[in-house]
Short mmCIF file of C-alpha atoms and ligand atoms in Angstrom, two decimals:
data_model
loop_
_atom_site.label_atom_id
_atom_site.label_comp_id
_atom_site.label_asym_id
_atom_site.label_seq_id
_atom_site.Cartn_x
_atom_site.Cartn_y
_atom_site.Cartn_z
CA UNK A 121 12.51 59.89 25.82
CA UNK A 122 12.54 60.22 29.66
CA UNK A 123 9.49 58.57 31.68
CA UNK A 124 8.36 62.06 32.87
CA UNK A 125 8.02 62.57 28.82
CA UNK A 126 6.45 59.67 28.15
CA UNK A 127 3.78 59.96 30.98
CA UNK A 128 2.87 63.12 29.20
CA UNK A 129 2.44 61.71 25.82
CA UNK A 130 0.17 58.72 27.35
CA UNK A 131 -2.07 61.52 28.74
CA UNK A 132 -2.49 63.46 25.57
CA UNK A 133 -2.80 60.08 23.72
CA UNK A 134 -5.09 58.86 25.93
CA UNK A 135 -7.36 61.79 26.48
CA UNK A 136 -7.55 62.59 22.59
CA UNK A 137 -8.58 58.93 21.84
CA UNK A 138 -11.84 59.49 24.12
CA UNK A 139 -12.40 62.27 22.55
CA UNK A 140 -12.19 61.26 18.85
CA UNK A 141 -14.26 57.64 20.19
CA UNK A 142 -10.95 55.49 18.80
CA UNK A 143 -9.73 52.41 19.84
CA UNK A 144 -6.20 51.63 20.25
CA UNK A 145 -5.21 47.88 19.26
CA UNK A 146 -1.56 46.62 20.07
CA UNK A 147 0.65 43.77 19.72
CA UNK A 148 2.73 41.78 22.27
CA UNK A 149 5.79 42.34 20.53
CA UNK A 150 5.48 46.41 20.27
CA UNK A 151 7.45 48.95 22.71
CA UNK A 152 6.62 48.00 26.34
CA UNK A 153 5.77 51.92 26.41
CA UNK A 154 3.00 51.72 24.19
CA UNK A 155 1.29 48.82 25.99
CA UNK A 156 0.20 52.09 28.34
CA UNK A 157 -2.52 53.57 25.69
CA UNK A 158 -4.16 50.30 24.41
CA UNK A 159 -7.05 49.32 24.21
CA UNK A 160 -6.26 45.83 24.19
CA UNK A 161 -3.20 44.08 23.96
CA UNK A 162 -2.76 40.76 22.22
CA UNK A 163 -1.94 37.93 19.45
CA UNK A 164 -3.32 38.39 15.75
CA UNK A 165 -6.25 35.98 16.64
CA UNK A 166 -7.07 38.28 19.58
CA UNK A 167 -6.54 41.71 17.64
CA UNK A 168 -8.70 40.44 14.76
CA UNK A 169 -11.74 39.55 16.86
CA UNK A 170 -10.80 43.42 18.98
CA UNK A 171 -10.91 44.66 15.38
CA UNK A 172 -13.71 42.47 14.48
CA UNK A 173 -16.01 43.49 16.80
CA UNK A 174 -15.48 47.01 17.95
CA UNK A 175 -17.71 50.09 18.38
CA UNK A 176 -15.35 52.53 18.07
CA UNK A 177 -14.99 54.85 15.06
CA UNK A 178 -11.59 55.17 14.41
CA UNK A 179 -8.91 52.13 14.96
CA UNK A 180 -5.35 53.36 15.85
CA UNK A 181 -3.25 50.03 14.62
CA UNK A 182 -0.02 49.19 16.33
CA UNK A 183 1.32 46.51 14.97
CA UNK A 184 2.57 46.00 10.85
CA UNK A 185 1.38 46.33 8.19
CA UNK A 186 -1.00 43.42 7.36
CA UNK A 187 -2.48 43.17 11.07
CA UNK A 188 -4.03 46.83 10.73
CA UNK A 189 -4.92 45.89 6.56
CA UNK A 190 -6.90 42.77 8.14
CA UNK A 191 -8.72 45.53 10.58
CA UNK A 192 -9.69 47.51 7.21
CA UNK A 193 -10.61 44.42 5.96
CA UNK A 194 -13.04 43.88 8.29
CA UNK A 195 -14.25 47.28 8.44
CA UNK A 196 -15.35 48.81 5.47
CA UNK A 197 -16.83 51.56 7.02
CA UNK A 198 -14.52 52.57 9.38
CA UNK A 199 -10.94 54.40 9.84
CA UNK A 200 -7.44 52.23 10.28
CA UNK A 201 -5.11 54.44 10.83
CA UNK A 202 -1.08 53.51 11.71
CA UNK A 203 1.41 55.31 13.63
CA UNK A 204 3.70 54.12 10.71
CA UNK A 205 2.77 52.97 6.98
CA UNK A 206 5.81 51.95 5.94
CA UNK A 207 6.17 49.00 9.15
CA UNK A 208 5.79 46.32 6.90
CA UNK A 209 6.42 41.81 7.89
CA UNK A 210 9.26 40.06 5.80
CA UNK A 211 7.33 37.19 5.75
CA UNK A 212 4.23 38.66 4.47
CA UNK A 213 6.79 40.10 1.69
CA UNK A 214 7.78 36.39 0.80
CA UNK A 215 4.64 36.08 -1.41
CA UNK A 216 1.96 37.88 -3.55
CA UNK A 217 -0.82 37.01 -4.65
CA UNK A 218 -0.27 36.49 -8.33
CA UNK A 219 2.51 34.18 -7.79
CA UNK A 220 -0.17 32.39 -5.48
CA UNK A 221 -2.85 31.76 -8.42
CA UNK A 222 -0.33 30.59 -10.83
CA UNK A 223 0.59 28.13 -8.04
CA UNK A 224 -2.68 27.21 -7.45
CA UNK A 225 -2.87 25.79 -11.08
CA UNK A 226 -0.37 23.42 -10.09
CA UNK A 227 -2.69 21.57 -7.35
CA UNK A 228 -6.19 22.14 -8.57
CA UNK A 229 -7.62 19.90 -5.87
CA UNK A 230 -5.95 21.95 -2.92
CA UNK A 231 -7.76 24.11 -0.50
CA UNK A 232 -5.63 27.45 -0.09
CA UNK A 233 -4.72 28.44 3.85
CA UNK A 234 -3.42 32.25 4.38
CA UNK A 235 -1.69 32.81 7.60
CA UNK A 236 -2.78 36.07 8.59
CA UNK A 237 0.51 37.25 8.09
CA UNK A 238 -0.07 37.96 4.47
CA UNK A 239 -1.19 40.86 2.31
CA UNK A 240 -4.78 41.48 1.61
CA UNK A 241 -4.23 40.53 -1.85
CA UNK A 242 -3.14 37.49 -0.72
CA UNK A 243 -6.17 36.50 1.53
CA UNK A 244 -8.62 37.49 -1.68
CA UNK A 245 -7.25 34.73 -3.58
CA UNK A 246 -7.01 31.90 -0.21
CA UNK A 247 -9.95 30.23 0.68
CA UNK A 248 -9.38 30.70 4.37
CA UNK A 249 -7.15 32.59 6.57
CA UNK A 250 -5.63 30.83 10.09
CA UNK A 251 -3.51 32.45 12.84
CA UNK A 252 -0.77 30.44 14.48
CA UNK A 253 -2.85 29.53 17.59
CA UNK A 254 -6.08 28.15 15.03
CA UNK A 255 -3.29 26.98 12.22
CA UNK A 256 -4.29 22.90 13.05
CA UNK A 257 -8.49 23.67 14.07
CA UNK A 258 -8.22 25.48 10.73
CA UNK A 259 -6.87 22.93 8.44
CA UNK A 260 -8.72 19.96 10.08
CA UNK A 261 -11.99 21.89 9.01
CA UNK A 262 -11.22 21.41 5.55
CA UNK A 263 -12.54 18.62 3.48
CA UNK A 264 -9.58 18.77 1.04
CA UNK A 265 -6.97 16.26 1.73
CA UNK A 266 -4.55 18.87 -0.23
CA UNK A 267 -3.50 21.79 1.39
CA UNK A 268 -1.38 24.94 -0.24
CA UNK A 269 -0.25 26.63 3.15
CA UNK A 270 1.19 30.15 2.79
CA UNK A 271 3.24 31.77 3.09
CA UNK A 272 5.59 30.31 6.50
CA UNK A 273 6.72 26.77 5.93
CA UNK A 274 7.60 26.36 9.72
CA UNK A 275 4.00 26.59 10.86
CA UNK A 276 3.00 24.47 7.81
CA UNK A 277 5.36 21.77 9.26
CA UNK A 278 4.22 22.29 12.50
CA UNK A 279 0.45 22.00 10.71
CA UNK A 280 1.62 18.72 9.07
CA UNK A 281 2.43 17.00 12.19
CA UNK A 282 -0.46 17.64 13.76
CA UNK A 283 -2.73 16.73 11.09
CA UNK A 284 -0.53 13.54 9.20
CA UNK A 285 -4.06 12.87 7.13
CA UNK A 286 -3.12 16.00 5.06
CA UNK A 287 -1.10 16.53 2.31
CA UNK A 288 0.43 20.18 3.22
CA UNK A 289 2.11 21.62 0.21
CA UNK A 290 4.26 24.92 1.81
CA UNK A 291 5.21 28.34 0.38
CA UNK A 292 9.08 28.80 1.53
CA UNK A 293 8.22 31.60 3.02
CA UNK A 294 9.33 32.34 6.52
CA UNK A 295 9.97 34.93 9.90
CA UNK A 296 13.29 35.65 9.84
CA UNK A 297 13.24 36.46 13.32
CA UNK A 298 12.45 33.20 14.12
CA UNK A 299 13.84 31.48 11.51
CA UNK A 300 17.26 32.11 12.35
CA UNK A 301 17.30 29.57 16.04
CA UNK A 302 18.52 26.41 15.40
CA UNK A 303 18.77 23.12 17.95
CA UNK A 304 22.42 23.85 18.83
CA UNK A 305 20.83 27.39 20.33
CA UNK A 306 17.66 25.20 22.18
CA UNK A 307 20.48 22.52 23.51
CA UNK A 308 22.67 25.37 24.76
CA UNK A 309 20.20 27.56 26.28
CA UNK A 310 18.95 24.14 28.39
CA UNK A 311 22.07 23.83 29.45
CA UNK A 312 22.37 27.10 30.79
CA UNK A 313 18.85 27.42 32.44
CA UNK A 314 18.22 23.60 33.71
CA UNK A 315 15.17 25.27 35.45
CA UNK A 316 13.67 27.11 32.42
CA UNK A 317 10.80 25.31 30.22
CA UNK A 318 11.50 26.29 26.68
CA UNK A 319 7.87 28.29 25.23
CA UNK A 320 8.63 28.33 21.10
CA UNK A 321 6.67 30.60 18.99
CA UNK A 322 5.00 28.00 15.73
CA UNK A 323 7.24 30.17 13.10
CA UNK A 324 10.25 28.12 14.67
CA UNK A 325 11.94 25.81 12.52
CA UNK A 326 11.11 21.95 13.32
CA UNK A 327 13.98 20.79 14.60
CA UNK A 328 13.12 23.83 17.39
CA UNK A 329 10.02 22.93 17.89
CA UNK A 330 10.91 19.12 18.51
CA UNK A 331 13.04 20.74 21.50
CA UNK A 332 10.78 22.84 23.59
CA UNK A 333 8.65 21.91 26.28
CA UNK A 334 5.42 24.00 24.58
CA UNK A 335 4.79 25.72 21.71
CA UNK A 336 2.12 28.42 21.09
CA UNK A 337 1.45 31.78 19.63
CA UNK A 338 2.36 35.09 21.86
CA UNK A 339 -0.84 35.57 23.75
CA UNK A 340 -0.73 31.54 24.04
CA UNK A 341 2.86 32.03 25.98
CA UNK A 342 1.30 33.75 28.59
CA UNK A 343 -1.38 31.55 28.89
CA UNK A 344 1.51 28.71 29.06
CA UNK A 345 3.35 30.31 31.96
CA UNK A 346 0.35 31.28 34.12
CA UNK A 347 -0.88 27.50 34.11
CA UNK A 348 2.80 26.06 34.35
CA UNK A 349 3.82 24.77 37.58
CA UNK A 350 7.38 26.12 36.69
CA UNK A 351 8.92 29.31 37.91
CA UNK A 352 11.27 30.24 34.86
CA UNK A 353 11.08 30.27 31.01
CA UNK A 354 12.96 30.55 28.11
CA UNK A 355 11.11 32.61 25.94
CA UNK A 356 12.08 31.82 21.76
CA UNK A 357 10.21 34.75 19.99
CA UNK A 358 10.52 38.39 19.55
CA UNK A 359 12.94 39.98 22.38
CA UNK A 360 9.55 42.26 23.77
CA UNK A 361 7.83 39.33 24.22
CA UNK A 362 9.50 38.93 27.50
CA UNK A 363 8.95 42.44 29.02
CA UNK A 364 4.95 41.37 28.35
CA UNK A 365 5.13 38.02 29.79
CA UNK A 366 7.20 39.93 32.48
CA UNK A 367 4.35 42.51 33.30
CA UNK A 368 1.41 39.84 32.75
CA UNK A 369 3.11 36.85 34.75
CA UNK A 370 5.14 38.84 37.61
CA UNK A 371 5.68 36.31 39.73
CA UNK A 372 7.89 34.08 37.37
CA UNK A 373 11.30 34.86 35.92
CA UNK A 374 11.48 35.50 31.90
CA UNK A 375 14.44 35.04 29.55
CA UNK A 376 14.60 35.13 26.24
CA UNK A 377 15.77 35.73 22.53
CA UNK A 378 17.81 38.95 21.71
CA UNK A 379 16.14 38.90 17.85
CA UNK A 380 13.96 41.95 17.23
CA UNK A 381 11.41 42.69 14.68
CA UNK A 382 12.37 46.11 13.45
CA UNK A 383 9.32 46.75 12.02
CA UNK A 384 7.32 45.92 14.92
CA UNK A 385 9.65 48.43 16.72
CA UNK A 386 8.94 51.49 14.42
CA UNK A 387 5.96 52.75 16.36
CA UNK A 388 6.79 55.15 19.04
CA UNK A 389 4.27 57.49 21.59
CA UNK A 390 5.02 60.62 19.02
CA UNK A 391 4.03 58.81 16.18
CA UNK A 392 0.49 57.52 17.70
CA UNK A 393 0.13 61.06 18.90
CA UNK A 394 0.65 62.24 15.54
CA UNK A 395 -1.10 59.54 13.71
CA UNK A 396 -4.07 60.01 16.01
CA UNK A 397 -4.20 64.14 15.96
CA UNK A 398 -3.86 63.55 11.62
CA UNK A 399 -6.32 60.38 11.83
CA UNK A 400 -3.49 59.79 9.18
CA UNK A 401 -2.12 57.20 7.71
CA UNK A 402 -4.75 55.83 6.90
CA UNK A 403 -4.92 51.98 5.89
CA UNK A 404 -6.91 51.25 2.34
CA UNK A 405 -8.24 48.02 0.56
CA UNK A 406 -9.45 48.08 -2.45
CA UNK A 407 -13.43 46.74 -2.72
CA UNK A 408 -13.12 43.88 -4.60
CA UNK A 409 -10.14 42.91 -2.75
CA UNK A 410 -11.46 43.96 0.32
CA UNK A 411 -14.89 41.62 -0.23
CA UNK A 412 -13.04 38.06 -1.39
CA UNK A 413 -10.17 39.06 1.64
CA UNK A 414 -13.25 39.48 4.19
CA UNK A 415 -14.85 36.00 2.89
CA UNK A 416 -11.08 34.35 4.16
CA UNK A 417 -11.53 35.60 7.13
CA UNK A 418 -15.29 35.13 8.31
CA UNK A 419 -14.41 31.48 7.73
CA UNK A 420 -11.56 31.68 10.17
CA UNK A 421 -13.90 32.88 12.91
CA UNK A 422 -16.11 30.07 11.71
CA UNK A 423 -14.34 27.78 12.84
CA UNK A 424 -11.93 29.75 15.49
CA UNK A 425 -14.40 32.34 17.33
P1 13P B 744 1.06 35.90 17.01
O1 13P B 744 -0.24 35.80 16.30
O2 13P B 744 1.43 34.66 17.76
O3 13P B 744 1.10 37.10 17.89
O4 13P B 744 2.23 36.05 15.93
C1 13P B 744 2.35 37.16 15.11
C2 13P B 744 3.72 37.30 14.57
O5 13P B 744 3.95 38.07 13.69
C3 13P B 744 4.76 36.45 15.11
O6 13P B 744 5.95 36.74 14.53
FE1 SF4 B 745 6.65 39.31 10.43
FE2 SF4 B 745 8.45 37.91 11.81
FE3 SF4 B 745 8.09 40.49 12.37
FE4 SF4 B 745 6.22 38.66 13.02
S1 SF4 B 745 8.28 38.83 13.85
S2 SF4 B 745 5.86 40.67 12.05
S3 SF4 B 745 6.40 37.26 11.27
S4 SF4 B 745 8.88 39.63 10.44
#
């Protein structure tokens, strides 16, 4: 698609969403193209309080899967619609929710904590729900000394360090797009950038995280590099992360992982033109699922608002 194209498809997009009163939400990690008809742009914390506490009648998604199903979730009444249904999160896939309550027999005493990267039948049967920048805040509010943590066992280490009091018990889930860095990578990519500080994303593996200079979630990164006194990072997280921090933090230099989230890439202008001129696919929750999911996630903003 040439820019000229583009342009044109950012202008229809753009003018039809006035017109039809939506909202367009969008992650840091989709197509840098895309970042030109949102609404907002952000982390899962910041798109669920967007989603949380918008006006709009229709919400365009751009994301996967469960980010636009936890939009649903917290609106009943509206429309979630996705440029594309089938853009779906690995991890997320790692667990469901029966699995969960048969595992929850095994540690009556334990308080259940869904990252939000889980499906909505997954959240009905958690207690709460955290994001990776209110994964610690989250668990320290709980009176339970046992946690069950689902489904990434990389931020439930990184939970467990923070909070040593606990007892984290961790689905082996995990982000394979993250999963797959190891220390050799951190120690090489210091060598070759003396000048960089290393930002990790929390779905790192430990022995990752023990080697970078900060760790936070995606929106956090840019809030890491604007207060930095340093000129250059090394970016471990989805490859678009960089063009973001890029356009948000122009003044510094950003390099980064080559690893991309395919499904995070499946949206494209022509689909959220066609999604929006459909107001199809839409996004679905069953009630009952919908009500106990909702419950999760009010006492996330509880605690994280
Ligand atoms: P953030 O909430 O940090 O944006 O993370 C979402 C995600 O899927 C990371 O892989
Ligand atoms: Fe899921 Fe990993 Fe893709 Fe994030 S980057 S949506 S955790 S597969």
């Amino acid at each position: 698609m040439s820019e000229v194209e583009n342009k044109i498809l950012v202008k229809r997009i753009n003018d039809l969403k006035r017109a039809k009163n939506a909202v367009i939400l969008v992650h840091n990690y989709q197509r840098p193209e895309i970042y030109d008809v949102a609404d907002f742009i952000g982390d899962s914390l910041g798109l669920c309080k967007q989603a949380a506490n918008t006006n709009a009648d229709i919400i365009l998604f751009c994301g996967v899967h469960f980010m636009a199903e936890s939009a649903a979730i917290l609106n009943p009444d509206k429309k979630v619609i996705v440029p594309t249904i089938d853009a779906g999160c690995a991890m997320a896939d790692m667990i469901d929710a029966e699995a969960l309550v048969q595992f929850k027999k095994k540690h009556p005493d334990a308080a259940v904590v869904a990252y939000v990267n889980s499906t909505a039948d997954v959240k009905a049967v958690s207690d709460i729900c955290c994001t990776s920048s209110n994964a610690v805040d989250v668990v320290n509010s709980l009176p339970n000394k046992k946690i069950i943590f689902v489904p990434d066992k990389n931020l439930a280490a990184y939970v467990a360090t923070k909070v040593p009091e606990k007892e984290i018990i961790a689905w082996q889930g995990y982000c394979p797009v993250h999963h797959v860095v190891n220390a050799e990578y951190v120690k090489s990519v210091r060598q070759q950038n003396p000048n960089a500080e290393v930002i990790a994303h929390p779905e790192s593996k430990p022995e990752v995280l023990k080697l970078a200079d900060h760790i936070a979630s995606t929106t956090g990164m840019i809030n890491v590099a604007k207060k930095s006194n340093a000129k250059e990072f090394f970016v471990l997280t989805e490859c678009g992360m960089t063009e973001r921090l890029n356009r948000e933090v122009p003044s510094k230099k950003f390099t980064g992982l080559c690893n991309m989230c395919f499904d995070m890439k499946r949206n494209t202008l022509e689909y959220i033109l066609r999604c929006l001129e459909n107001e199809s696919p839409v996004v679905k929750v069953d009630k009952k699922i919908q009500i106990k999911a909702l419950e999760a996630l009010n006492k996330m903003f509880k605690v994280s608002n």
